[in-house]
Short mmCIF file of N, CA and C in Angstrom, two decimals:
data_model
loop_
_atom_site.label_atom_id
_atom_site.label_comp_id
_atom_site.label_asym_id
_atom_site.label_seq_id
_atom_site.Cartn_x
_atom_site.Cartn_y
_atom_site.Cartn_z
N UNK A 933 0.73 -1.09 0.20
CA UNK A 933 0.34 0.18 -0.07
C UNK A 933 0.79 1.46 -0.10
N UNK A 934 0.66 1.74 -1.13
CA UNK A 934 0.92 3.52 -0.65
C UNK A 934 0.71 4.26 -0.07
N UNK A 935 1.65 5.52 0.36
CA UNK A 935 1.16 6.34 1.74
C UNK A 935 -0.52 6.67 1.31
N UNK A 936 -1.58 7.23 0.38
CA UNK A 936 -2.31 7.66 0.27
C UNK A 936 -3.68 6.45 0.50
N UNK A 937 -3.25 5.20 -0.10
CA UNK A 937 -3.67 3.78 0.00
C UNK A 937 -3.88 4.02 1.55
N UNK A 938 -3.25 3.97 2.51
CA UNK A 938 -2.93 3.72 3.73
C UNK A 938 -4.02 4.79 4.52
N UNK A 939 -3.45 6.22 4.09
CA UNK A 939 -4.63 7.08 4.80
C UNK A 939 -6.22 6.48 3.88
N UNK A 940 -6.54 6.48 2.99
CA UNK A 940 -7.85 6.15 2.82
C UNK A 940 -8.46 5.02 3.51
N UNK A 941 -7.43 3.87 3.68
CA UNK A 941 -7.80 2.80 4.26
C UNK A 941 -8.50 3.37 5.64
N UNK A 942 -7.04 4.18 6.40
CA UNK A 942 -7.60 4.48 7.90
C UNK A 942 -8.64 4.98 8.10
N UNK A 943 -9.22 6.57 6.76
CA UNK A 943 -10.37 7.03 7.08
C UNK A 943 -11.38 5.99 7.29
N UNK A 944 -11.59 4.78 6.21
CA UNK A 944 -12.96 4.55 6.20
C UNK A 944 -12.92 3.07 7.36
N UNK A 945 -11.91 2.85 8.26
CA UNK A 945 -11.70 2.29 8.98
C UNK A 945 -12.64 3.08 10.01
N UNK A 946 -11.59 4.46 10.39
CA UNK A 946 -12.13 5.21 11.24
C UNK A 946 -13.64 5.64 11.32
N UNK A 947 -14.32 5.56 9.93
CA UNK A 947 -16.06 6.10 9.53
C UNK A 947 -16.14 4.64 10.38
N UNK A 948 -15.80 3.24 10.16
CA UNK A 948 -16.84 2.31 10.53
C UNK A 948 -16.68 2.50 11.88
N UNK A 949 -15.52 2.82 12.65
CA UNK A 949 -15.56 2.82 13.84
C UNK A 949 -16.76 3.85 14.61
N UNK A 950 -16.66 4.98 14.32
CA UNK A 950 -17.91 6.00 14.18
C UNK A 950 -19.73 5.43 14.11
N UNK A 951 -19.58 4.56 13.65
CA UNK A 951 -21.07 4.11 13.18
C UNK A 951 -21.51 3.00 13.90
N UNK A 952 -20.47 2.21 14.09
CA UNK A 952 -20.52 0.71 14.83
C UNK A 952 -20.79 0.54 16.05
N UNK A 953 -21.46 0.00 17.07
CA UNK A 953 -21.71 -0.42 18.52
C UNK A 953 -20.67 -1.63 19.14
N UNK A 954 -20.40 -2.82 18.16
CA UNK A 954 -19.42 -3.54 18.64
C UNK A 954 -18.05 -3.96 18.26
N UNK A 955 -17.22 -4.08 18.73
CA UNK A 955 -15.98 -4.07 17.62
C UNK A 955 -15.12 -5.48 18.59
N UNK A 956 -14.86 -6.71 17.77
CA UNK A 956 -14.40 -7.76 18.61
C UNK A 956 -12.84 -8.27 17.85
N UNK A 957 -12.02 -8.61 18.83
CA UNK A 957 -10.73 -8.69 18.18
C UNK A 957 -10.34 -10.05 17.95
N UNK A 958 -9.70 -11.09 17.46
CA UNK A 958 -9.70 -12.41 17.25
C UNK A 958 -7.55 -12.42 16.44
N UNK A 959 -7.40 -13.29 17.43
CA UNK A 959 -6.12 -13.75 16.79
C UNK A 959 -6.70 -14.61 15.58
N UNK A 960 -6.30 -14.63 14.16
CA UNK A 960 -6.24 -15.88 13.58
C UNK A 960 -5.07 -16.14 12.90
N UNK A 961 -4.18 -16.96 13.70
CA UNK A 961 -2.89 -17.25 13.07
C UNK A 961 -3.12 -18.59 12.66
N UNK A 962 -2.71 -19.17 11.55
CA UNK A 962 -2.86 -20.43 11.19
C UNK A 962 -4.09 -20.77 11.01
N UNK A 963 -5.38 -20.06 10.88
CA UNK A 963 -6.27 -20.49 9.65
C UNK A 963 -6.42 -20.33 8.51
N UNK A 964 -6.70 -21.63 7.79
CA UNK A 964 -6.69 -21.59 6.30
C UNK A 964 -7.44 -20.72 5.41
N UNK A 965 -7.38 -20.37 4.34
CA UNK A 965 -8.70 -19.34 3.41
C UNK A 965 -9.82 -20.11 3.25
N UNK A 966 -9.72 -21.38 3.49
CA UNK A 966 -11.35 -21.89 3.47
C UNK A 966 -11.76 -21.36 5.04
N UNK A 967 -11.38 -21.57 5.88
CA UNK A 967 -12.05 -21.02 7.09
C UNK A 967 -12.17 -19.62 7.66
N UNK A 968 -11.49 -18.77 7.25
CA UNK A 968 -11.02 -17.67 6.71
C UNK A 968 -12.77 -17.36 6.16
N UNK A 969 -13.08 -17.65 4.57
CA UNK A 969 -14.20 -17.52 3.67
C UNK A 969 -14.94 -18.07 4.65
N UNK A 970 -14.91 -19.54 4.94
CA UNK A 970 -16.76 -19.68 6.15
C UNK A 970 -16.78 -18.87 7.09
N UNK A 971 -16.39 -17.93 7.53
CA UNK A 971 -16.10 -17.12 8.88
C UNK A 971 -16.38 -15.97 8.35
N UNK A 972 -15.87 -15.59 7.52
CA UNK A 972 -16.54 -13.93 6.61
C UNK A 972 -17.87 -14.15 6.16
N UNK A 973 -18.40 -15.44 5.68
CA UNK A 973 -19.59 -15.92 5.09
C UNK A 973 -20.82 -15.90 6.18
N UNK A 974 -20.66 -16.70 7.60
CA UNK A 974 -21.48 -16.60 8.37
C UNK A 974 -21.34 -15.52 9.03
N UNK A 975 -20.08 -14.51 9.24
CA UNK A 975 -20.34 -12.83 9.97
C UNK A 975 -21.15 -12.42 9.03
N UNK A 976 -21.28 -12.40 7.67
CA UNK A 976 -21.96 -11.48 7.14
C UNK A 976 -23.24 -11.76 6.81
N UNK A 977 -23.56 -13.59 7.27
CA UNK A 977 -25.71 -13.51 7.25
C UNK A 977 -25.71 -12.88 8.45
N UNK A 978 -24.82 -12.97 9.36
CA UNK A 978 -25.14 -12.11 11.02
C UNK A 978 -25.48 -10.84 10.79
N UNK A 979 -25.05 -10.12 9.53
CA UNK A 979 -25.23 -8.50 9.40
C UNK A 979 -23.84 -7.89 10.23
N UNK A 980 -23.09 -8.47 9.80
CA UNK A 980 -21.22 -8.23 10.62
C UNK A 980 -20.60 -7.95 9.45
N UNK A 981 -19.44 -7.75 9.84
CA UNK A 981 -18.16 -7.62 8.74
C UNK A 981 -17.24 -8.20 9.67
N UNK A 982 -16.15 -8.78 8.69
CA UNK A 982 -14.82 -9.28 9.30
C UNK A 982 -13.74 -8.96 8.67
N UNK A 983 -12.53 -8.12 9.39
CA UNK A 983 -11.35 -7.69 8.36
C UNK A 983 -9.92 -7.82 9.09
N UNK A 984 -9.38 -8.58 8.34
CA UNK A 984 -7.59 -8.34 8.88
C UNK A 984 -7.17 -6.82 7.90
N UNK A 985 -6.85 -6.45 9.48
CA UNK A 985 -6.22 -5.26 9.14
C UNK A 985 -4.99 -5.36 9.87
N UNK A 986 -4.07 -4.44 9.09
CA UNK A 986 -2.16 -4.14 9.86
C UNK A 986 -2.68 -3.48 10.99
N UNK A 987 -1.76 -4.24 11.77
CA UNK A 987 -2.08 -3.37 13.35
C UNK A 987 -2.18 -1.89 13.41
N UNK A 988 -1.15 -1.28 12.97
CA UNK A 988 -0.97 0.35 12.65
C UNK A 988 -1.65 0.63 12.47
N UNK A 989 -2.43 0.23 11.33
CA UNK A 989 -3.14 1.20 10.41
C UNK A 989 -4.44 1.42 11.07
N UNK A 990 -5.04 0.20 11.69
CA UNK A 990 -6.57 -0.05 13.06
C UNK A 990 -6.52 0.39 14.03
N UNK A 991 -4.66 0.99 14.86
CA UNK A 991 -4.65 1.66 15.71
C UNK A 991 -4.31 2.89 15.34
N UNK A 992 -3.90 3.27 14.72
CA UNK A 992 -4.36 4.89 14.28
C UNK A 992 -5.96 5.18 13.80
N UNK A 993 -6.76 3.99 13.03
CA UNK A 993 -7.96 4.34 12.86
C UNK A 993 -8.68 4.42 14.32
N UNK A 994 -8.38 3.78 15.06
CA UNK A 994 -9.17 3.95 16.55
C UNK A 994 -8.91 5.39 17.15
N UNK A 995 -8.06 6.17 17.16
CA UNK A 995 -7.59 7.03 17.32
C UNK A 995 -8.58 8.11 17.46
N UNK A 996 -9.38 8.42 18.94
CA UNK A 996 -10.36 9.46 18.90
C UNK A 996 -12.26 8.78 18.66
N UNK A 997 -12.24 7.36 18.53
CA UNK A 997 -13.25 6.90 18.50
C UNK A 997 -13.17 6.11 19.92
N UNK A 998 -14.63 5.86 19.86
CA UNK A 998 -15.11 4.96 21.44
C UNK A 998 -13.92 3.53 21.73
N UNK A 999 -13.72 3.03 20.60
CA UNK A 999 -13.18 2.12 21.05
C UNK A 999 -11.38 1.88 20.70
N UNK A 1000 -11.22 3.07 21.13
CA UNK A 1000 -9.43 3.48 21.50
C UNK A 1000 -8.94 2.26 22.38
N UNK A 1001 -10.02 1.91 23.49
CA UNK A 1001 -9.10 0.83 24.37
C UNK A 1001 -9.24 -0.66 24.06
N UNK A 1002 -9.20 -0.98 22.66
CA UNK A 1002 -8.46 -2.18 22.04
C UNK A 1002 -7.34 -2.59 21.70
N UNK A 1003 -6.33 -1.06 21.66
CA UNK A 1003 -5.60 -1.34 20.66
C UNK A 1003 -4.30 -1.55 21.70
N UNK A 1004 -4.16 -2.26 22.53
CA UNK A 1004 -3.47 -2.93 23.42
C UNK A 1004 -3.74 -4.12 22.69
N UNK A 1005 -4.93 -4.81 22.04
CA UNK A 1005 -5.21 -6.04 21.92
C UNK A 1005 -4.67 -6.60 20.29
N UNK A 1006 -4.04 -5.44 19.42
CA UNK A 1006 -3.93 -5.50 18.14
C UNK A 1006 -2.47 -5.67 18.52
N UNK A 1007 -1.78 -6.90 18.38
CA UNK A 1007 -0.71 -7.43 18.38
C UNK A 1007 -0.64 -8.78 17.71
N UNK A 1008 0.43 -8.65 16.28
CA UNK A 1008 0.14 -10.18 15.94
C UNK A 1008 -0.63 -10.16 14.92
N UNK A 1009 -1.23 -11.13 14.56
CA UNK A 1009 -1.92 -12.15 13.76
C UNK A 1009 -3.56 -11.61 13.59
N UNK A 1010 -4.27 -10.52 13.85
CA UNK A 1010 -5.36 -10.07 14.38
C UNK A 1010 -6.10 -9.44 13.44
N UNK A 1011 -7.63 -9.70 13.84
CA UNK A 1011 -8.58 -9.59 12.80
C UNK A 1011 -9.66 -8.93 13.69
N UNK A 1012 -10.77 -8.03 12.99
CA UNK A 1012 -11.84 -7.44 13.97
C UNK A 1012 -12.60 -7.79 12.88
N UNK A 1013 -14.10 -8.08 13.77
CA UNK A 1013 -15.21 -8.09 13.41
C UNK A 1013 -15.50 -6.29 14.40
N UNK A 1014 -16.88 -6.48 13.30
CA UNK A 1014 -18.05 -5.05 14.02
C UNK A 1014 -19.20 -5.53 13.64
N UNK A 1015 -20.04 -5.04 14.26
CA UNK A 1015 -21.42 -4.85 13.94
C UNK A 1015 -22.26 -3.81 14.46
N UNK A 1016 -23.96 -3.48 14.30
CA UNK A 1016 -24.31 -2.65 14.92
C UNK A 1016 -24.94 -3.65 15.85
N UNK A 1017 -25.36 -4.66 15.83
CA UNK A 1017 -25.88 -5.43 17.17
C UNK A 1017 -24.62 -6.24 17.49
N UNK A 1018 -24.50 -6.02 18.75
CA UNK A 1018 -23.26 -6.37 19.44
C UNK A 1018 -23.30 -8.04 19.68
N UNK A 1019 -24.63 -8.70 20.10
CA UNK A 1019 -25.10 -9.80 20.26
C UNK A 1019 -24.76 -10.31 19.05
N UNK A 1020 -24.91 -9.94 17.95
CA UNK A 1020 -25.05 -10.79 16.50
C UNK A 1020 -23.37 -11.04 16.37
N UNK A 1021 -22.74 -10.62 16.26
CA UNK A 1021 -20.90 -10.38 16.02
C UNK A 1021 -20.72 -11.40 16.94
N UNK A 1022 -21.21 -11.18 18.16
CA UNK A 1022 -20.11 -11.68 19.35
C UNK A 1022 -20.61 -13.57 18.91
N UNK A 1023 -22.07 -13.83 19.05
CA UNK A 1023 -22.30 -15.31 18.67
C UNK A 1023 -21.26 -15.80 17.77
N UNK A 1024 -21.62 -14.89 16.18
CA UNK A 1024 -20.67 -15.68 15.31
C UNK A 1024 -19.47 -16.18 15.68
N UNK A 1025 -18.79 -15.35 16.40
CA UNK A 1025 -17.73 -15.19 16.33
C UNK A 1025 -17.42 -16.59 17.37
N UNK A 1026 -18.22 -16.33 18.30
CA UNK A 1026 -17.59 -17.48 19.42
C UNK A 1026 -17.66 -18.82 19.21
N UNK A 1027 -18.98 -19.03 18.31
CA UNK A 1027 -19.43 -20.53 17.54
C UNK A 1027 -18.44 -20.47 16.82
N UNK A 1028 -17.89 -20.04 15.86
CA UNK A 1028 -16.61 -20.51 15.07
C UNK A 1028 -15.18 -20.71 16.28
N UNK A 1029 -15.23 -19.96 16.81
CA UNK A 1029 -13.72 -20.56 17.55
C UNK A 1029 -14.27 -21.69 18.85
N UNK A 1030 -15.47 -22.40 18.80
CA UNK A 1030 -16.09 -23.24 19.64
C UNK A 1030 -15.22 -24.34 18.26
N UNK A 1031 -15.89 -24.03 16.88
CA UNK A 1031 -15.19 -25.30 16.40
C UNK A 1031 -13.57 -25.42 15.94
N UNK A 1032 -13.82 -23.72 15.57
CA UNK A 1032 -11.83 -23.76 14.78
C UNK A 1032 -11.32 -22.94 16.18
N UNK A 1033 -9.83 -24.33 16.63
CA UNK A 1033 -9.18 -23.89 17.72
C UNK A 1033 -7.83 -23.01 17.68
N UNK A 1034 -7.80 -22.64 15.82
CA UNK A 1034 -7.15 -22.26 15.18
C UNK A 1034 -7.33 -20.32 16.01
N UNK A 1035 -8.78 -20.30 15.51
CA UNK A 1035 -9.29 -19.10 15.65
C UNK A 1035 -9.41 -18.65 17.78
N UNK A 1036 -8.76 -17.59 17.96
CA UNK A 1036 -8.76 -17.10 19.37
C UNK A 1036 -9.10 -15.84 19.79
N UNK A 1037 -10.53 -15.51 20.41
CA UNK A 1037 -10.95 -14.29 20.86
C UNK A 1037 -9.64 -13.60 21.99
N UNK A 1038 -9.54 -12.79 21.47
CA UNK A 1038 -8.97 -11.88 22.21
C UNK A 1038 -9.63 -10.64 23.04
N UNK A 1039 -10.70 -10.22 22.54
CA UNK A 1039 -11.28 -9.09 23.80
C UNK A 1039 -11.92 -8.37 22.79
N UNK A 1040 -12.51 -7.26 23.19
CA UNK A 1040 -13.24 -6.17 22.34
C UNK A 1040 -14.05 -5.30 23.49
N UNK A 1041 -14.62 -4.58 22.54
CA UNK A 1041 -14.96 -3.33 22.79
C UNK A 1041 -16.62 -3.31 22.47
N UNK A 1042 -17.34 -2.47 23.56
CA UNK A 1042 -18.97 -2.59 23.49
C UNK A 1042 -18.95 -1.15 23.77
N UNK A 1043 -19.39 -0.45 22.57
CA UNK A 1043 -18.61 1.13 23.39
C UNK A 1043 -17.56 1.14 23.95
N UNK A 1044 -17.36 2.01 24.58
CA UNK A 1044 -16.41 2.78 25.32
C UNK A 1044 -15.98 1.57 26.20
N UNK A 1045 -17.02 0.74 26.70
CA UNK A 1045 -16.51 -0.54 27.64
C UNK A 1045 -15.52 -1.79 27.00
N UNK A 1046 -14.34 -1.78 27.49
CA UNK A 1046 -13.47 -2.93 26.62
C UNK A 1046 -13.75 -4.10 27.36
N UNK A 1047 -13.51 -5.05 26.96
CA UNK A 1047 -14.50 -6.71 27.42
C UNK A 1047 -13.59 -7.07 27.41
N UNK A 1048 -13.02 -8.21 27.59
CA UNK A 1048 -11.76 -9.63 27.68
C UNK A 1048 -12.79 -10.58 26.88
N UNK A 1049 -12.19 -11.73 26.73
CA UNK A 1049 -12.66 -12.55 25.55
C UNK A 1049 -13.89 -13.10 26.76
N UNK A 1050 -13.41 -13.35 27.85
CA UNK A 1050 -15.35 -13.83 29.06
C UNK A 1050 -16.03 -12.95 28.60
N UNK A 1051 -15.89 -11.84 28.52
CA UNK A 1051 -16.51 -11.05 28.53
C UNK A 1051 -17.71 -10.92 27.13
N UNK A 1052 -16.94 -11.27 25.93
CA UNK A 1052 -17.17 -11.59 24.78
C UNK A 1052 -18.33 -12.79 25.10
N UNK A 1053 -17.65 -13.79 25.49
CA UNK A 1053 -18.64 -15.53 25.49
C UNK A 1053 -19.89 -15.07 26.40
N UNK A 1054 -19.94 -14.21 27.06
CA UNK A 1054 -21.06 -13.92 28.16
C UNK A 1054 -22.11 -12.99 27.27
N UNK A 1055 -21.72 -11.91 26.42
CA UNK A 1055 -22.18 -11.26 25.53
C UNK A 1055 -22.81 -12.07 24.40
N UNK A 1056 -22.37 -12.89 23.62
CA UNK A 1056 -22.82 -14.29 22.72
C UNK A 1056 -23.63 -15.62 23.08
N UNK A 1057 -24.50 -14.85 24.70
CA UNK A 1057 -24.93 -16.20 25.59
C UNK A 1057 -26.12 -15.58 25.51
N UNK A 1058 -26.16 -13.84 25.57
CA UNK A 1058 -27.41 -13.35 25.71
C UNK A 1058 -28.55 -13.94 24.39
N UNK A 1059 -30.10 -13.41 24.46
CA UNK A 1059 -30.90 -13.73 22.63
C UNK A 1059 -30.19 -12.54 22.22
N UNK A 1060 -30.83 -12.33 21.12
CA UNK A 1060 -30.35 -11.90 19.50
C UNK A 1060 -31.08 -10.88 20.59
N UNK A 1061 -30.88 -8.88 19.18
CA UNK A 1061 -31.51 -8.33 19.51
C UNK A 1061 -32.98 -8.09 19.05
N UNK A 1062 -33.35 -9.06 18.21
CA UNK A 1062 -34.81 -9.39 17.56
C UNK A 1062 -35.56 -9.99 18.47
N UNK A 1063 -34.80 -11.01 19.54
CA UNK A 1063 -35.55 -11.98 20.37
C UNK A 1063 -35.54 -10.96 21.29
N UNK A 1064 -35.09 -10.21 21.61
CA UNK A 1064 -34.94 -9.08 23.05
C UNK A 1064 -36.87 -8.37 22.49
N UNK A 1065 -36.74 -7.90 21.14
CA UNK A 1065 -38.14 -7.31 20.94
C UNK A 1065 -39.18 -7.68 20.66
N UNK A 1066 -38.80 -9.06 20.29
CA UNK A 1066 -40.30 -9.77 20.52
C UNK A 1066 -40.63 -10.46 22.05
N UNK A 1067 -39.62 -10.37 22.74
CA UNK A 1067 -40.14 -10.86 24.15
C UNK A 1067 -40.70 -9.64 24.76
N UNK A 1068 -40.23 -8.24 24.22
CA UNK A 1068 -40.68 -7.04 24.84
C UNK A 1068 -41.87 -6.53 24.64
N UNK A 1069 -42.50 -6.71 23.07
CA UNK A 1069 -43.60 -6.83 22.25
C UNK A 1069 -44.50 -7.77 23.39
N UNK A 1070 -44.17 -8.74 23.68
CA UNK A 1070 -44.76 -9.98 24.34
C UNK A 1070 -45.65 -9.46 25.41
N UNK A 1071 -44.34 -9.14 26.11
CA UNK A 1071 -44.69 -8.38 27.49
C UNK A 1071 -45.65 -7.46 27.40
N UNK A 1072 -45.38 -6.32 26.36
CA UNK A 1072 -46.28 -5.10 26.40
C UNK A 1072 -47.57 -5.96 25.87
N UNK A 1073 -47.90 -6.48 25.27
CA UNK A 1073 -49.05 -6.39 24.98
C UNK A 1073 -49.89 -7.91 25.85
N UNK A 1074 -49.35 -8.69 26.73
CA UNK A 1074 -50.27 -9.22 27.35
C UNK A 1074 -50.90 -8.35 28.29
N UNK A 1075 -50.22 -7.35 28.94
CA UNK A 1075 -51.37 -6.89 29.75
C UNK A 1075 -52.70 -6.29 29.26
N UNK A 1076 -52.67 -5.78 28.20
CA UNK A 1076 -53.48 -5.44 27.17
C UNK A 1076 -54.66 -6.12 26.55
N UNK A 1077 -54.16 -7.33 26.81
CA UNK A 1077 -55.15 -8.58 26.39
C UNK A 1077 -55.48 -9.08 27.38
N UNK A 1078 -55.43 -9.39 28.49
CA UNK A 1078 -56.05 -9.65 29.51
C UNK A 1078 -57.12 -8.36 29.97
N UNK A 1079 -56.28 -7.33 29.84
CA UNK A 1079 -57.34 -6.27 29.84
C UNK A 1079 -58.29 -5.99 29.35
N UNK A 1080 -58.59 -6.26 28.07
CA UNK A 1080 -59.65 -6.32 26.89
C UNK A 1080 -60.33 -7.74 27.70
N UNK A 1081 -60.03 -8.59 27.85
CA UNK A 1081 -60.53 -9.90 28.64
C UNK A 1081 -61.28 -9.24 29.91
N UNK A 1082 -60.70 -8.84 30.50
CA UNK A 1082 -61.65 -8.81 31.90
C UNK A 1082 -62.67 -7.56 31.90
N UNK A 1083 -62.81 -6.54 30.47
CA UNK A 1083 -64.10 -5.75 30.48
C UNK A 1083 -64.71 -6.09 29.67
N UNK A 1084 -64.78 -7.33 28.84
CA UNK A 1084 -64.91 -8.04 28.50
C UNK A 1084 -66.23 -8.96 29.11
N UNK A 1085 -65.39 -9.50 30.13
CA UNK A 1085 -66.46 -10.68 30.41
C UNK A 1085 -67.52 -9.93 31.44
N UNK A 1086 -67.47 -9.16 32.23
CA UNK A 1086 -68.91 -8.67 32.71
C UNK A 1086 -69.80 -8.05 31.48
N UNK A 1087 -69.22 -7.48 30.33
CA UNK A 1087 -70.56 -7.34 29.58
C UNK A 1087 -70.60 -8.80 29.12
N UNK A 1088 -69.80 -9.86 28.88
CA UNK A 1088 -70.66 -11.10 28.54
C UNK A 1088 -71.65 -12.00 29.57
N UNK A 1089 -71.26 -11.59 30.77
CA UNK A 1089 -71.71 -11.73 31.68
C UNK A 1089 -73.32 -11.66 31.95
N UNK A 1090 -73.25 -9.85 31.82
CA UNK A 1090 -74.72 -9.42 31.85
C UNK A 1090 -75.30 -10.18 30.33
N UNK A 1091 -75.00 -10.02 29.80
CA UNK A 1091 -75.76 -10.42 28.28
C UNK A 1091 -76.02 -11.73 28.54
N UNK A 1092 -75.84 -12.71 29.37
CA UNK A 1092 -75.86 -14.11 29.76
C UNK A 1092 -76.89 -13.74 30.79
N UNK A 1093 -77.03 -12.98 31.16
CA UNK A 1093 -77.99 -12.57 32.82
C UNK A 1093 -79.33 -12.16 31.98
N UNK A 1094 -79.49 -11.41 31.16
CA UNK A 1094 -80.64 -10.88 30.31
C UNK A 1094 -81.12 -11.83 29.19
N UNK A 1095 -79.86 -12.57 28.75
CA UNK A 1095 -81.03 -13.96 27.98
C UNK A 1095 -81.24 -14.74 29.26
N UNK A 1096 -80.99 -15.21 30.06
CA UNK A 1096 -81.45 -15.70 31.07
C UNK A 1096 -82.90 -15.70 31.83
N UNK A 1097 -83.24 -14.55 32.32
CA UNK A 1097 -84.18 -13.13 32.58
C UNK A 1097 -85.35 -13.10 30.99
N UNK A 1098 -84.94 -13.36 29.59
CA UNK A 1098 -85.65 -13.30 28.95
C UNK A 1098 -86.21 -14.72 28.16
N UNK A 1099 -85.37 -15.88 28.35
CA UNK A 1099 -86.14 -17.45 28.49
C UNK A 1099 -87.30 -17.44 29.45
N UNK A 1100 -86.74 -17.09 30.60
CA UNK A 1100 -87.74 -17.31 31.79
C UNK A 1100 -88.91 -16.31 31.88
N UNK A 1101 -88.58 -15.15 30.94
CA UNK A 1101 -90.12 -14.61 30.42
C UNK A 1101 -90.83 -15.09 29.39
N UNK A 1102 -90.13 -15.67 28.83
CA UNK A 1102 -90.49 -16.55 27.68
C UNK A 1102 -91.71 -17.65 27.28
N UNK A 1103 -90.89 -18.46 28.35
CA UNK A 1103 -91.70 -19.84 29.27
C UNK A 1103 -92.54 -19.43 29.97
N UNK A 1104 -92.67 -18.52 30.68
CA UNK A 1104 -93.44 -18.45 31.39
C UNK A 1104 -95.07 -17.62 30.68
#
């Protein structure tokens, strides 16, 4: 890379860091091309990105962003994974690391909060953002359903009482 390409790369990576909420740092020493391709496919399917970047350029791109705390992790053969949905990227990387021992989780950052490998694994165990939204909608809609059934129950009982009086009046 020449100097202008490096500057453009740093600027594009800094723009990514400004827009994302989660960055995971991995060590990918010894991964085959097929394994990296499979990991990238899984990461893209989860709506995240995975990039191998020169540590010096990534460190320069981190300056002035909320992810500046992960700069010490960028030593040796590392790669970065990022996403708007923090749980999605953590799940994909942790699941892949379980099946491939050459991919090692070093840590990451959720906003300005720096996480170690155990923190990333704990984050991966959380339900996804869509699952949390569905649970929240379920919690909100349940009381409304109950309120509707409670308010309809007296009207239904009253209708049954009137119906019973009407039948007794017809019978007499």
